[in-house]
Coordinates of C-alpha atoms in Angstrom, one line a residue:
Chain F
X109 CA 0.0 0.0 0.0
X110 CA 1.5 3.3 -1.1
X111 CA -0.4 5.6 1.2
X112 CA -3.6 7.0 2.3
X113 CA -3.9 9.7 0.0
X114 CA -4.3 12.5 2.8
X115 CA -3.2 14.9 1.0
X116 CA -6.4 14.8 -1.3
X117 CA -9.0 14.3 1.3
X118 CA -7.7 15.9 4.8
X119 CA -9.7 18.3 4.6
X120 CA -13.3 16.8 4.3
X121 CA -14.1 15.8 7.5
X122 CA -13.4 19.2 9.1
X123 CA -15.4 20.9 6.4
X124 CA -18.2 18.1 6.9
X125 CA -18.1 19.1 10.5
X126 CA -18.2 22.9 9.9
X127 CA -21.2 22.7 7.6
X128 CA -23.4 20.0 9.4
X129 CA -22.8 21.8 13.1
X130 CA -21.8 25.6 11.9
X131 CA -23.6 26.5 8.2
X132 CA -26.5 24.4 8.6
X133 CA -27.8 25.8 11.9
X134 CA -27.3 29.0 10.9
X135 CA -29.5 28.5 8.0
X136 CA -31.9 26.8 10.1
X137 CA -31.9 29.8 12.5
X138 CA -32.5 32.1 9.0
X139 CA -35.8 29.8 8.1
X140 CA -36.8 29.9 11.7
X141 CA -36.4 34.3 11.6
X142 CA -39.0 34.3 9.0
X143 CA -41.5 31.7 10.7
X144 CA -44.3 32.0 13.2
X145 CA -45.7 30.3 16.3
X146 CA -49.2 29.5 15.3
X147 CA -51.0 27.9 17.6
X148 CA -48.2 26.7 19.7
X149 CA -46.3 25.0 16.3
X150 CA -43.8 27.2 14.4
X151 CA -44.5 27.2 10.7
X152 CA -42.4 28.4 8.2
X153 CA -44.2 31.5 6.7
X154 CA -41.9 33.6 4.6
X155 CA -42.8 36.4 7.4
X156 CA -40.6 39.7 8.3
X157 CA -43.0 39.8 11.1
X158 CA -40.3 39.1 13.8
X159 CA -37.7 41.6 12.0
X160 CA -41.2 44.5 12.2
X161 CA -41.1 43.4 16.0
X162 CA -37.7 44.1 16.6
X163 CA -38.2 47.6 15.5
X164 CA -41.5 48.1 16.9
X165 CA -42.3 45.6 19.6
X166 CA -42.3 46.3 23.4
X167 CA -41.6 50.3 23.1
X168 CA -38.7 49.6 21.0
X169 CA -37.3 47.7 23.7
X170 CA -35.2 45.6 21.1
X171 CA -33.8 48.5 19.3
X172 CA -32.8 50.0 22.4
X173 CA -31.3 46.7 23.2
X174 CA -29.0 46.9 20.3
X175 CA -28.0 50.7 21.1
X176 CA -26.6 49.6 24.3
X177 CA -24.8 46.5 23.0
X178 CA -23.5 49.0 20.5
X179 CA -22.6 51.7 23.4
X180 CA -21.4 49.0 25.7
X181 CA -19.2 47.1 23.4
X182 CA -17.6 50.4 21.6
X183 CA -16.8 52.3 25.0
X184 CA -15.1 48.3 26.1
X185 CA -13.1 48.8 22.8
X186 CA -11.7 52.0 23.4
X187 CA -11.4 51.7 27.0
X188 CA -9.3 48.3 26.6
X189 CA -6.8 49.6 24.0
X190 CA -6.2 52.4 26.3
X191 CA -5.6 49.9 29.1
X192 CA -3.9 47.8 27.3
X193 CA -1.2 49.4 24.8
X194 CA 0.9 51.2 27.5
X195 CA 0.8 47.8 29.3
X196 CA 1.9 45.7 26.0
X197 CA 4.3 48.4 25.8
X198 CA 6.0 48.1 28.9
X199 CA 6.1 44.3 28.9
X200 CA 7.9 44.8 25.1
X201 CA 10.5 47.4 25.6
X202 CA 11.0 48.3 29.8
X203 CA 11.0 44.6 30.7
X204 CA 14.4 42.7 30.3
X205 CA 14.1 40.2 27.5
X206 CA 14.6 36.8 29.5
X207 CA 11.9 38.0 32.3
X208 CA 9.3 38.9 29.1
X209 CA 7.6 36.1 28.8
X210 CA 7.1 35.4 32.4
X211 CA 5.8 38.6 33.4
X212 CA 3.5 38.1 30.2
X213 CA 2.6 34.7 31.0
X214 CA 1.3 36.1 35.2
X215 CA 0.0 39.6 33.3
X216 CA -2.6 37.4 31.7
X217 CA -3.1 34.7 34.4
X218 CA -6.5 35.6 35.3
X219 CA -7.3 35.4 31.8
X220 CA -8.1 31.8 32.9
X221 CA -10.0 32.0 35.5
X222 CA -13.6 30.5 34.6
X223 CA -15.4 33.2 32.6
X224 CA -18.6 33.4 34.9
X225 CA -16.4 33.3 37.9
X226 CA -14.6 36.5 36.7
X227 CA -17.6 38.6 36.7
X228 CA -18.6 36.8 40.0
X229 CA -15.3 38.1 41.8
X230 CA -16.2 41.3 40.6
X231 CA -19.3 41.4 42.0
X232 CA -17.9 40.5 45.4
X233 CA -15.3 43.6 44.6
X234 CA -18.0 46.1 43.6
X235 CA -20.5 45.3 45.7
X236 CA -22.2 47.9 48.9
X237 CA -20.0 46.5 51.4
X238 CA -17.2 44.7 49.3
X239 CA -13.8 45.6 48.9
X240 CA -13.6 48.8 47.8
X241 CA -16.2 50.4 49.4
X242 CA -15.0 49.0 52.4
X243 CA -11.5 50.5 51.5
X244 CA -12.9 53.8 50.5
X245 CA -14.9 54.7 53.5
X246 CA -12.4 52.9 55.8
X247 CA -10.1 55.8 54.1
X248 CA -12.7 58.4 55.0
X249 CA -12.7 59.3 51.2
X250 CA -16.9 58.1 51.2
X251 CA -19.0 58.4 53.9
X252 CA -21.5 56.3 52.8
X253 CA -20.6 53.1 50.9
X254 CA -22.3 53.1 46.9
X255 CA -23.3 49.7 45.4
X256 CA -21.7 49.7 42.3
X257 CA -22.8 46.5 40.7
X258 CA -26.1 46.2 38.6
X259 CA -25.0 49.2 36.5
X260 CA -23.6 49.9 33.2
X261 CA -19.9 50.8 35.0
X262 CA -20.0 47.1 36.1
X263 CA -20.9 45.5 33.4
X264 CA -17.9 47.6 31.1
X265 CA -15.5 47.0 34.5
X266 CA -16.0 43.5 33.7
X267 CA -15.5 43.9 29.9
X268 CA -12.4 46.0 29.8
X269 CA -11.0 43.4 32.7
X270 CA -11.3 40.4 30.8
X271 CA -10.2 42.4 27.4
X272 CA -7.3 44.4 28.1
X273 CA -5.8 41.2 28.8
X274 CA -6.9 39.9 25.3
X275 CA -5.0 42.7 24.1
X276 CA -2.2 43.3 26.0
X277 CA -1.4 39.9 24.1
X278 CA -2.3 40.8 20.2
X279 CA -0.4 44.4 21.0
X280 CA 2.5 42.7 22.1
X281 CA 2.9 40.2 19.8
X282 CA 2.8 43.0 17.0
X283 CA 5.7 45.2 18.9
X284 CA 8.3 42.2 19.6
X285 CA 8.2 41.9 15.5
X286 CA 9.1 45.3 15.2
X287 CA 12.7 45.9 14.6
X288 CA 14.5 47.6 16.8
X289 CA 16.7 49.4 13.9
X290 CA 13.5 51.4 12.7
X291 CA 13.7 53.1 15.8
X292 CA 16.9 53.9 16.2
X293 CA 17.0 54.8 12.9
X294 CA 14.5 57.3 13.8
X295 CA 16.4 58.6 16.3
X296 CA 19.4 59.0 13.6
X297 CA 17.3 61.3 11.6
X298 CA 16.8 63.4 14.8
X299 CA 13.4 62.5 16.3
X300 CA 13.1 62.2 20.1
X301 CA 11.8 59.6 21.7
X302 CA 7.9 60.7 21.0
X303 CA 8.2 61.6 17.9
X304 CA 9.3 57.6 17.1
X305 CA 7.2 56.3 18.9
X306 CA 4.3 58.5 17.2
X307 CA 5.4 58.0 13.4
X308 CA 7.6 54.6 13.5
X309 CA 6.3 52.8 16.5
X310 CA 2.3 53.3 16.9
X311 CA 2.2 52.8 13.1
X312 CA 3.6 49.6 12.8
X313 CA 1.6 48.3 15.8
X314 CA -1.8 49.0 14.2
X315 CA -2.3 45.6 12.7
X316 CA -2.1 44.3 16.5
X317 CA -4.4 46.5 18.0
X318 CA -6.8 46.2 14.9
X319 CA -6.9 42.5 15.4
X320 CA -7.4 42.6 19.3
X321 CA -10.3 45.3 19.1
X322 CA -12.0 43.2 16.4
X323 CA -11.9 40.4 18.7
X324 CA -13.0 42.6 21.4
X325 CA -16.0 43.5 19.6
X326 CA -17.3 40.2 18.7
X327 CA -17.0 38.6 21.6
X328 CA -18.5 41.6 24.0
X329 CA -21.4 42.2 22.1
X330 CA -22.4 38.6 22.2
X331 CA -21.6 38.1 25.7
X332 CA -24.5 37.1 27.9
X333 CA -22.4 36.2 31.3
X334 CA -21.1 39.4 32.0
X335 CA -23.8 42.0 31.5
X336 CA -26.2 39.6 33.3
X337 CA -24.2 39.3 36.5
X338 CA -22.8 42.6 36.8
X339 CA -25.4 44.8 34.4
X340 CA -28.5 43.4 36.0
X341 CA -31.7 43.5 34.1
X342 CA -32.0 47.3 34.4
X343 CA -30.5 47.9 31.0
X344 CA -30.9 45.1 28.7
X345 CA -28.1 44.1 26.4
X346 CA -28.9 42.3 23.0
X347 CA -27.8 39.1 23.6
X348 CA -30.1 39.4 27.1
X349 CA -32.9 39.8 25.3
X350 CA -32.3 37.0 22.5
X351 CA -31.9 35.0 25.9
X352 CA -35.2 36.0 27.3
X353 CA -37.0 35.1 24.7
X354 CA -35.2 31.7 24.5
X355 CA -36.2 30.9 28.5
X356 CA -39.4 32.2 29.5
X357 CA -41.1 32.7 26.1
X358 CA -39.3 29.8 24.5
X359 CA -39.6 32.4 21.4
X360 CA -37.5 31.0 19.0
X361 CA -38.4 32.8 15.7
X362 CA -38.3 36.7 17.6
X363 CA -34.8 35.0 19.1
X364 CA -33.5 34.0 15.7
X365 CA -34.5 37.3 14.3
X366 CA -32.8 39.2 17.0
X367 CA -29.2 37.2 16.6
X368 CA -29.5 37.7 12.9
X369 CA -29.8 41.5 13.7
X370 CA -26.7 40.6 16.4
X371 CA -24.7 38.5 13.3
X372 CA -25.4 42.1 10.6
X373 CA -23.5 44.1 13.5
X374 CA -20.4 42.2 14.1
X375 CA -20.3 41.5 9.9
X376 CA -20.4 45.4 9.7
X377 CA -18.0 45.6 12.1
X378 CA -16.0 43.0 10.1
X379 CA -15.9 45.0 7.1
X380 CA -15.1 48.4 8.4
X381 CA -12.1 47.0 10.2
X382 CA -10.9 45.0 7.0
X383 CA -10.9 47.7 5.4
X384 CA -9.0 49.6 8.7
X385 CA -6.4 46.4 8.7
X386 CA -5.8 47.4 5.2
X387 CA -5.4 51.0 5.0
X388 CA -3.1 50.4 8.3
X389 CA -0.6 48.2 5.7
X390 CA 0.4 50.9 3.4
Chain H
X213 CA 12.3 64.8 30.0
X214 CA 14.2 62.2 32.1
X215 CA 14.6 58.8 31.0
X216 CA 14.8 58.1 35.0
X217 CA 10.9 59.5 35.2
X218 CA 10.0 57.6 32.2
X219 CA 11.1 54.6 33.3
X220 CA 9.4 55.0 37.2
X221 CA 6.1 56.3 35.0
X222 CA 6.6 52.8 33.6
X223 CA 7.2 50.6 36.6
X224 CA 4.0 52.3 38.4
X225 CA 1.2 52.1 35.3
X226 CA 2.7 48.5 35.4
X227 CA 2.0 48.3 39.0
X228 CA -1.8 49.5 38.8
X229 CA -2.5 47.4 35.8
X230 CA -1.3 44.5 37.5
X231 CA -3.4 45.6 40.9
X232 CA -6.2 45.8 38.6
X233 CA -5.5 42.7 36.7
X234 CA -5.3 40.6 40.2
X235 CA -7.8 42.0 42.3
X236 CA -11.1 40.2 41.3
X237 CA -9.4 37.0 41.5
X238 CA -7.2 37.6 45.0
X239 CA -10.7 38.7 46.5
X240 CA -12.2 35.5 44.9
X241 CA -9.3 33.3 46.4
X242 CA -9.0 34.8 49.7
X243 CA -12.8 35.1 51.0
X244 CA -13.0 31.3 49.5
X245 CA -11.2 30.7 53.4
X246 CA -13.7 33.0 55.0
X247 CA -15.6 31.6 57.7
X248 CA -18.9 33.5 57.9
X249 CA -21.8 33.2 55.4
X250 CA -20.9 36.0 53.6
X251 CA -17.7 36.6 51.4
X252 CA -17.2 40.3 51.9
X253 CA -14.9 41.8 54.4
X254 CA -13.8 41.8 57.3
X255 CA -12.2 38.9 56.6
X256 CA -12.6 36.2 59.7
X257 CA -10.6 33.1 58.3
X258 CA -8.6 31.1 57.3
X259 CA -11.3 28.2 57.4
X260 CA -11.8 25.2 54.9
X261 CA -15.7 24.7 55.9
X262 CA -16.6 26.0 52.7
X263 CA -13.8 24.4 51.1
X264 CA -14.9 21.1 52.5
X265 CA -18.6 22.0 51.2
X266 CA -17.6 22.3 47.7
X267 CA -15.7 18.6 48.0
X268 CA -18.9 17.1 49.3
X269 CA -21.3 19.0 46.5
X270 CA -22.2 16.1 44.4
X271 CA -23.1 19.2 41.5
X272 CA -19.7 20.4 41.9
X273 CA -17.7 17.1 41.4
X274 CA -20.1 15.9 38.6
X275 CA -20.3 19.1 36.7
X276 CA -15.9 19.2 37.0
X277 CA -16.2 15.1 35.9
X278 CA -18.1 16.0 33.0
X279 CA -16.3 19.5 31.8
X280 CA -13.2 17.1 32.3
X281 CA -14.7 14.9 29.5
X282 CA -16.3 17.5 27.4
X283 CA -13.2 19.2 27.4
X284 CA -10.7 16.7 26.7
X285 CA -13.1 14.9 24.6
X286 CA -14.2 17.7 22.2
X287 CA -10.2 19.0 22.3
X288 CA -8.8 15.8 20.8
X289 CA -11.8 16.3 18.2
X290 CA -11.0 19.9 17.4
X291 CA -7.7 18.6 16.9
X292 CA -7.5 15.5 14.4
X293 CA -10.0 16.9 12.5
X294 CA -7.5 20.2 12.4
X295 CA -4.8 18.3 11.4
X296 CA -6.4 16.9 8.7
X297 CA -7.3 19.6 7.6
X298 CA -4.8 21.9 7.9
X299 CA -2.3 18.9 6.3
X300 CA -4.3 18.7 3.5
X301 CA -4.7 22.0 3.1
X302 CA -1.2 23.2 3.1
X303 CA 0.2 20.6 1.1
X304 CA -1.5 20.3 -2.3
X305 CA -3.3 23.0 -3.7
X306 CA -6.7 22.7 -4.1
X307 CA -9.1 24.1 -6.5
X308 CA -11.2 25.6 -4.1
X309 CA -8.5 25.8 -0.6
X310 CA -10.0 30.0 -0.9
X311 CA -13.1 28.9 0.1
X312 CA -11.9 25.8 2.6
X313 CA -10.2 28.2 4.4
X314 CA -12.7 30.3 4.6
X315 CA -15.4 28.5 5.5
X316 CA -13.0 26.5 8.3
X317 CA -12.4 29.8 9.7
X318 CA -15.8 31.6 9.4
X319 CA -17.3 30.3 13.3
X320 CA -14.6 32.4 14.8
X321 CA -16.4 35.6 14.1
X322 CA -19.7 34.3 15.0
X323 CA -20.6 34.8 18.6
X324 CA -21.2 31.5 20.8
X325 CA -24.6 32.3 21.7
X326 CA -25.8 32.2 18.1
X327 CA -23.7 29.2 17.3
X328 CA -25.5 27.2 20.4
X329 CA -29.0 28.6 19.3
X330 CA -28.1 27.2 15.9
X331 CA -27.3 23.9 16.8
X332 CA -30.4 24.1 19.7
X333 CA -32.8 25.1 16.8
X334 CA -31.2 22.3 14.3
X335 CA -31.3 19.6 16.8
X336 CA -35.0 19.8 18.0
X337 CA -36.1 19.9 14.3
X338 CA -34.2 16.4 14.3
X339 CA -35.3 15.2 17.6
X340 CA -32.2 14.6 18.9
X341 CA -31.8 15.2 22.9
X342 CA -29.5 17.7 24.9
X343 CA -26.7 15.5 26.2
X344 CA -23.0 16.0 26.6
X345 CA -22.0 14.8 23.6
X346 CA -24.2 17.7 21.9
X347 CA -22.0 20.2 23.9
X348 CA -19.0 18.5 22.8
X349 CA -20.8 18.7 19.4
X350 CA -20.8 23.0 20.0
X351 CA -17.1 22.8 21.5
X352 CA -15.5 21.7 18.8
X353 CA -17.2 24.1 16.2
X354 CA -15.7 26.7 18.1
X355 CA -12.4 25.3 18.2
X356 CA -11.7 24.3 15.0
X357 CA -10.7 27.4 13.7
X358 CA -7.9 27.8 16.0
X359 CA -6.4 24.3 16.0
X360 CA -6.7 24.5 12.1
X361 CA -5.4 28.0 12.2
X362 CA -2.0 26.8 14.9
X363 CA -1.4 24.2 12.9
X364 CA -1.5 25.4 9.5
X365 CA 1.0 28.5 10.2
X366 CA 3.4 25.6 11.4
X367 CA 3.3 23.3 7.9
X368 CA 5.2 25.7 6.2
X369 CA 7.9 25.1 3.2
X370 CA 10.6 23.9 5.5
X371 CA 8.9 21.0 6.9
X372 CA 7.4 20.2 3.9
X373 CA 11.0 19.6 2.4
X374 CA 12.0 17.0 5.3
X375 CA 8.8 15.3 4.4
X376 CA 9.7 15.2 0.6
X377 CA 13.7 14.2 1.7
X378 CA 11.6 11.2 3.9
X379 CA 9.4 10.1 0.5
X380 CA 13.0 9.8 -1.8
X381 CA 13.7 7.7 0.5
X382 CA 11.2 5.6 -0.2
X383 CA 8.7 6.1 2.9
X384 CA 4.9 5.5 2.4
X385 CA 2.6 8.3 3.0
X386 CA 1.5 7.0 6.4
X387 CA 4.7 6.4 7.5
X388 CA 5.7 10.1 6.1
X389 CA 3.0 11.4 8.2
X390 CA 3.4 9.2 11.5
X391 CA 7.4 9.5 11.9
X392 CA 7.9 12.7 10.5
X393 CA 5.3 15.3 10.5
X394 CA 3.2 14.3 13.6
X395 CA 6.8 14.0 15.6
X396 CA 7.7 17.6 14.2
X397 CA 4.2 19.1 15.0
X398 CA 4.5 17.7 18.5
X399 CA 4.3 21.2 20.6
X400 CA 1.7 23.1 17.8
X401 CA -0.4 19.5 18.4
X402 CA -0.4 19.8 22.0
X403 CA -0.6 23.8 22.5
X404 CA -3.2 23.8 20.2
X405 CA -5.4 20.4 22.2
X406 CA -4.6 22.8 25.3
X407 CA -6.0 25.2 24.3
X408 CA -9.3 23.7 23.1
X409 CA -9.5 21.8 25.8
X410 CA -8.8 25.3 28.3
X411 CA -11.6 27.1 26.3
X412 CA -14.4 24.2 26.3
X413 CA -13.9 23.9 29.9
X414 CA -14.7 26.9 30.6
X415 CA -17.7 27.7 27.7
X416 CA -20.9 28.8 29.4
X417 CA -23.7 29.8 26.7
X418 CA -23.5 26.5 24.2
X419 CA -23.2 24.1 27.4
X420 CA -26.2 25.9 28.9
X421 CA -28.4 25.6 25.6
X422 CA -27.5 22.3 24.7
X423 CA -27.9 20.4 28.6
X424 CA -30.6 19.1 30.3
X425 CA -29.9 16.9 33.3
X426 CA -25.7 16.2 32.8
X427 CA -24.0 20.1 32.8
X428 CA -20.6 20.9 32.9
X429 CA -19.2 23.3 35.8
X430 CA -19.7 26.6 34.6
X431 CA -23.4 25.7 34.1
X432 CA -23.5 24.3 37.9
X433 CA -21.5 27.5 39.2
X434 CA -24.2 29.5 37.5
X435 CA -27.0 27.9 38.8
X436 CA -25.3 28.5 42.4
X437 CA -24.8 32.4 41.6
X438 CA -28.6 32.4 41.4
X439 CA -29.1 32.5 45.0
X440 CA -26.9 34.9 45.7
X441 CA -23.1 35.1 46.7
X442 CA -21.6 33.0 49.2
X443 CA -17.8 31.5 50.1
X444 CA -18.9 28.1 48.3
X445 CA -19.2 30.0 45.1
X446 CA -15.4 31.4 45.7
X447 CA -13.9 27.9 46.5
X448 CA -15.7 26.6 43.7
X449 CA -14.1 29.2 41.8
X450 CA -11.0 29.4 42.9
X451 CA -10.9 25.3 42.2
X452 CA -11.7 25.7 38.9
X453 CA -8.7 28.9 38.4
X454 CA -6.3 26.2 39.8
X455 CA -6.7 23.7 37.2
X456 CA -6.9 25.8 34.6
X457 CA -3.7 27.1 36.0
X458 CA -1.9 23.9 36.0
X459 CA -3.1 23.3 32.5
X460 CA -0.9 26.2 30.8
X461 CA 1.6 25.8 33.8
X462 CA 1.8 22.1 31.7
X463 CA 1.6 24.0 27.9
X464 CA 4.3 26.8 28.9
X465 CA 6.6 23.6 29.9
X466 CA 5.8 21.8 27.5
X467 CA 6.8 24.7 24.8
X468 CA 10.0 25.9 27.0
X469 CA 11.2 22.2 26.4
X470 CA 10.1 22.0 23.2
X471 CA 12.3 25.2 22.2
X472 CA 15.3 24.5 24.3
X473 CA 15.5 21.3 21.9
X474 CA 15.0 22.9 19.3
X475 CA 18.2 25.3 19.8

């Protein structure tokens, strides 16, 4: 026997896997967007009805969903670079080389703590007479503690936590490539230190913090876990609401509809940055 | 501007980042000793009650029995069907490899919540049950793009000629494969298992859709948090951190060896 013929056929089973598991549900979940519950059985009906109760239905409850997944996840975005560029930064050029990859390797160590138990510990941080309340009217800097979970802060605390760890990785990944003789010969041509960083350095690390904040995006605006412990249920976030209907209503084609509207957002936010990652090459 | 300032302007922001960083998860440890009911200071440990509560929990030690098996399970999944894949792919150029990659890559920029909805939606059409194996199913849709992606970037033209030296030689295909390139791959094969395994461990939203009466941990935890906090929740927590600790504890070995040899 000469072989198995790999080469020709490796690839099958993955793709099989992908499209019974990955393309076919999501087609399923297109059909069921454009069915109804009649009578208790969902029918496929050809119907926009559930896209015309995402704009109208409940007040415009849905639409104001998506503006605060939108506002949520963008402010995360920002807020995590800003965290986490000087960080990357630091780690790439102030740390001695033989200690970098230790002090990257604890930097990120909470990155693995169970996702729900992250926003749990914050909770217990945030909270009326957790941690830092404790410490700040211990201090005498509050006189009466403030509960600081259930709120928008919390849930984007939790966000830009988990995140800025996410990128502090992608950012540093894309300085350690950069060579050190573009700087320097910077510096030859006279620039001080800011102006290298500012027109050699930042530059060349845009492809990094492109990739990370795309990353960022998608996954925060179609996180459940973290706006439902630490946001509560007096804002509701997109993926809160596809959820709701999922549980109590069992509302599967107004769900489908919704993470359809949820899939348009990030595949926006897809393009615009492709076109960013791009623009950031030349 | 003193290079002195900028370097103690350095030393501090890393200093509060890493306060920030740790502090959820040194809160979480250390009030998983309290020995009150409530995990909020002042702190009146050290005590292992609650410790000894979470060994006894038979939700706890099933739910870490069966992320165990989901994980591992749906990880060594994720990755042979990777390697296939991603062998296949990089070593013969296929008509339409565009569109393979494409399509092998596209779950990464779909959110996990929709993917599990999918999958739920698909599955009750076909009257097939929730079960483990159905969140195994969901885990390794998620991971294949990463083991494929891992081990793709590390077929690359090098390799591919100690493979072609190994067939000149007169070596079958499988023996190619076994001998040479799975022996090469060794630390892409195992970070990239790690890492599925690490990430189905810890998935919430498709293990919550897709089980009924078997869940894995971070479905039990969240069915705890639902009355409330309490010290169980942090040793529970703080049990889960610590193997997922020792797990890239095991990878970053694992790749420190695997480069000193290589040097």
């Amino acid at each position: 026997m000469r072989g198995w013929g790999l080469k020709s056929w490796g690839h099958v089973p993955a793709l099989a896997w992908t499209g019974a598991f990955f393309v076919l549900p999501l087609v399923a979940m297109l059909l069921m967007s454009v069915s109804e519950r009649i009578g208790g059985k969902i029918t496929l009906t050809w119907t926009l009805g559930n896209y015309q109760a995402f704009l109208t239905k409940a007040e415009g409850t849905f639409v104001g969903a998506l503006v605060n997944s939108v506002e949520v996840t963008v402010l995360t975005t920002i807020l995590s670079v800003l965290v986490a560029y000087p960080l990357a930064y630091i780690l790439a050029y102030r740390v001695p080389v033989r200690w970098q990859r230790l002090v990257l390797v604890l930097t990120i160590l909470p990155f693995w703590t169970s996702y729900v138990i992250r926003s749990y510990s914050w909770l217990l941080v945030l909270s009326e007479n957790g941690v830092i309340n404790q410490f700040l009217v211990g201090a005498g800097l509050l006189a009466e503690p403030v509960g600081m979970g259930n709120s928008r802060f919390a849930t984007v605390l939790g966000f830009v936590h988990f995140f800025a760890m996410l990128l502090t990785l992608t950012i540093y990944a894309n300085l350690v490539q950069i060579k050190d003789s573009y700087r320097k010969a910077a510096a030859d041509l006279g620039a001080n230190a800011f102006q290298a960083f500012w027109h050699v350095t930042l530059p060349l690390s845009l492809p990094g913090v492109a990739v990370g904040a795309f990353l960022t995006f998608v996954l925060a605006i179609g996180d459940y876990i973290t706006p439902q412990i630490l946001g509560g249920s007096k804002e509701l976030l997109l993926p809160q609401a596809v959820m709701l209907q999922l549980g109590r209503q069992a509302d599967f084609p107004l769900a489908s509809a919704l993470s359809m509207v949820l899939m348009l957002v990030v595949t926006v936010a897809f393009l615009l940055s492709a076109r960013h990652l791009k623009m950031g090459r030349v | 501007m003193s290079a002195r300032l900028g370097a103690w302007a350095s030393w501090a922001y890393l200093g509060v980042a890493l306060l920030f960083i740790f502090l959820p998860v040194l809160v979480l440890v250390q009030f998983s000793f309290q020995e009150g009911l409530a995990p909020v200071p002042p702190f009146d440990g050290p005590s292992l009650k609650w410790w000894a509560k979470v060994m006894a929990n038979r939700k706890i030690t099933d739910g870490l029995w069966n992320s165990l098996l989901v994980g591992l399970g749906s990880a060594a999944m994720a990755t042979i069907l990777g390697f296939l894949a991603a062998y296949a792919l990089a070593r013969r150029k296929h008509r339409l490899s565009g569109l393979y990659q494409f399509l092998l890559m596209a779950p990464i920029t779909v959110s996990y919540l929709i993917i599990g909805m999918g999958l739920q939606i698909t599955f009750n059409h076909l009257g097939l049950g929730k079960s483990l194996w159905a969140i195994g199913i969901g885990h390794v849709v998620i991971n294949l793009p990463l083991t494929f992606a891992i081990l793709y970037s590390q077929l690359g033209e090098h390799q591919a000629n100690i493979e072609r030296a190994a067939y000149d030689l007169g070596a079958s295909d499988a023996r190619v494969i076994l001998e040479i390139t799975v022996p090469m791959l060794w630390p892409a094969l195992l970070a990239a298992f790690f890492i599925a395994a690490t990430l189905s461990w810890d998935e919430f939203v498709i293990a919550f859709l897709m089980s009924r009466f078997d869940v894995t941990l971070p479905v039990v935890i969240w069915s705890m948090l639902r009355s409330g906090l309490s010290p169980e929740l942090n040793a529970a927590g703080t049990l889960v951190f610590a193997i997922s600790i020792l797990a890239v504890a095991l990878v970053e070995l694992l790749l420190w060896r695997a480069r000193r040899n290589a040097n």
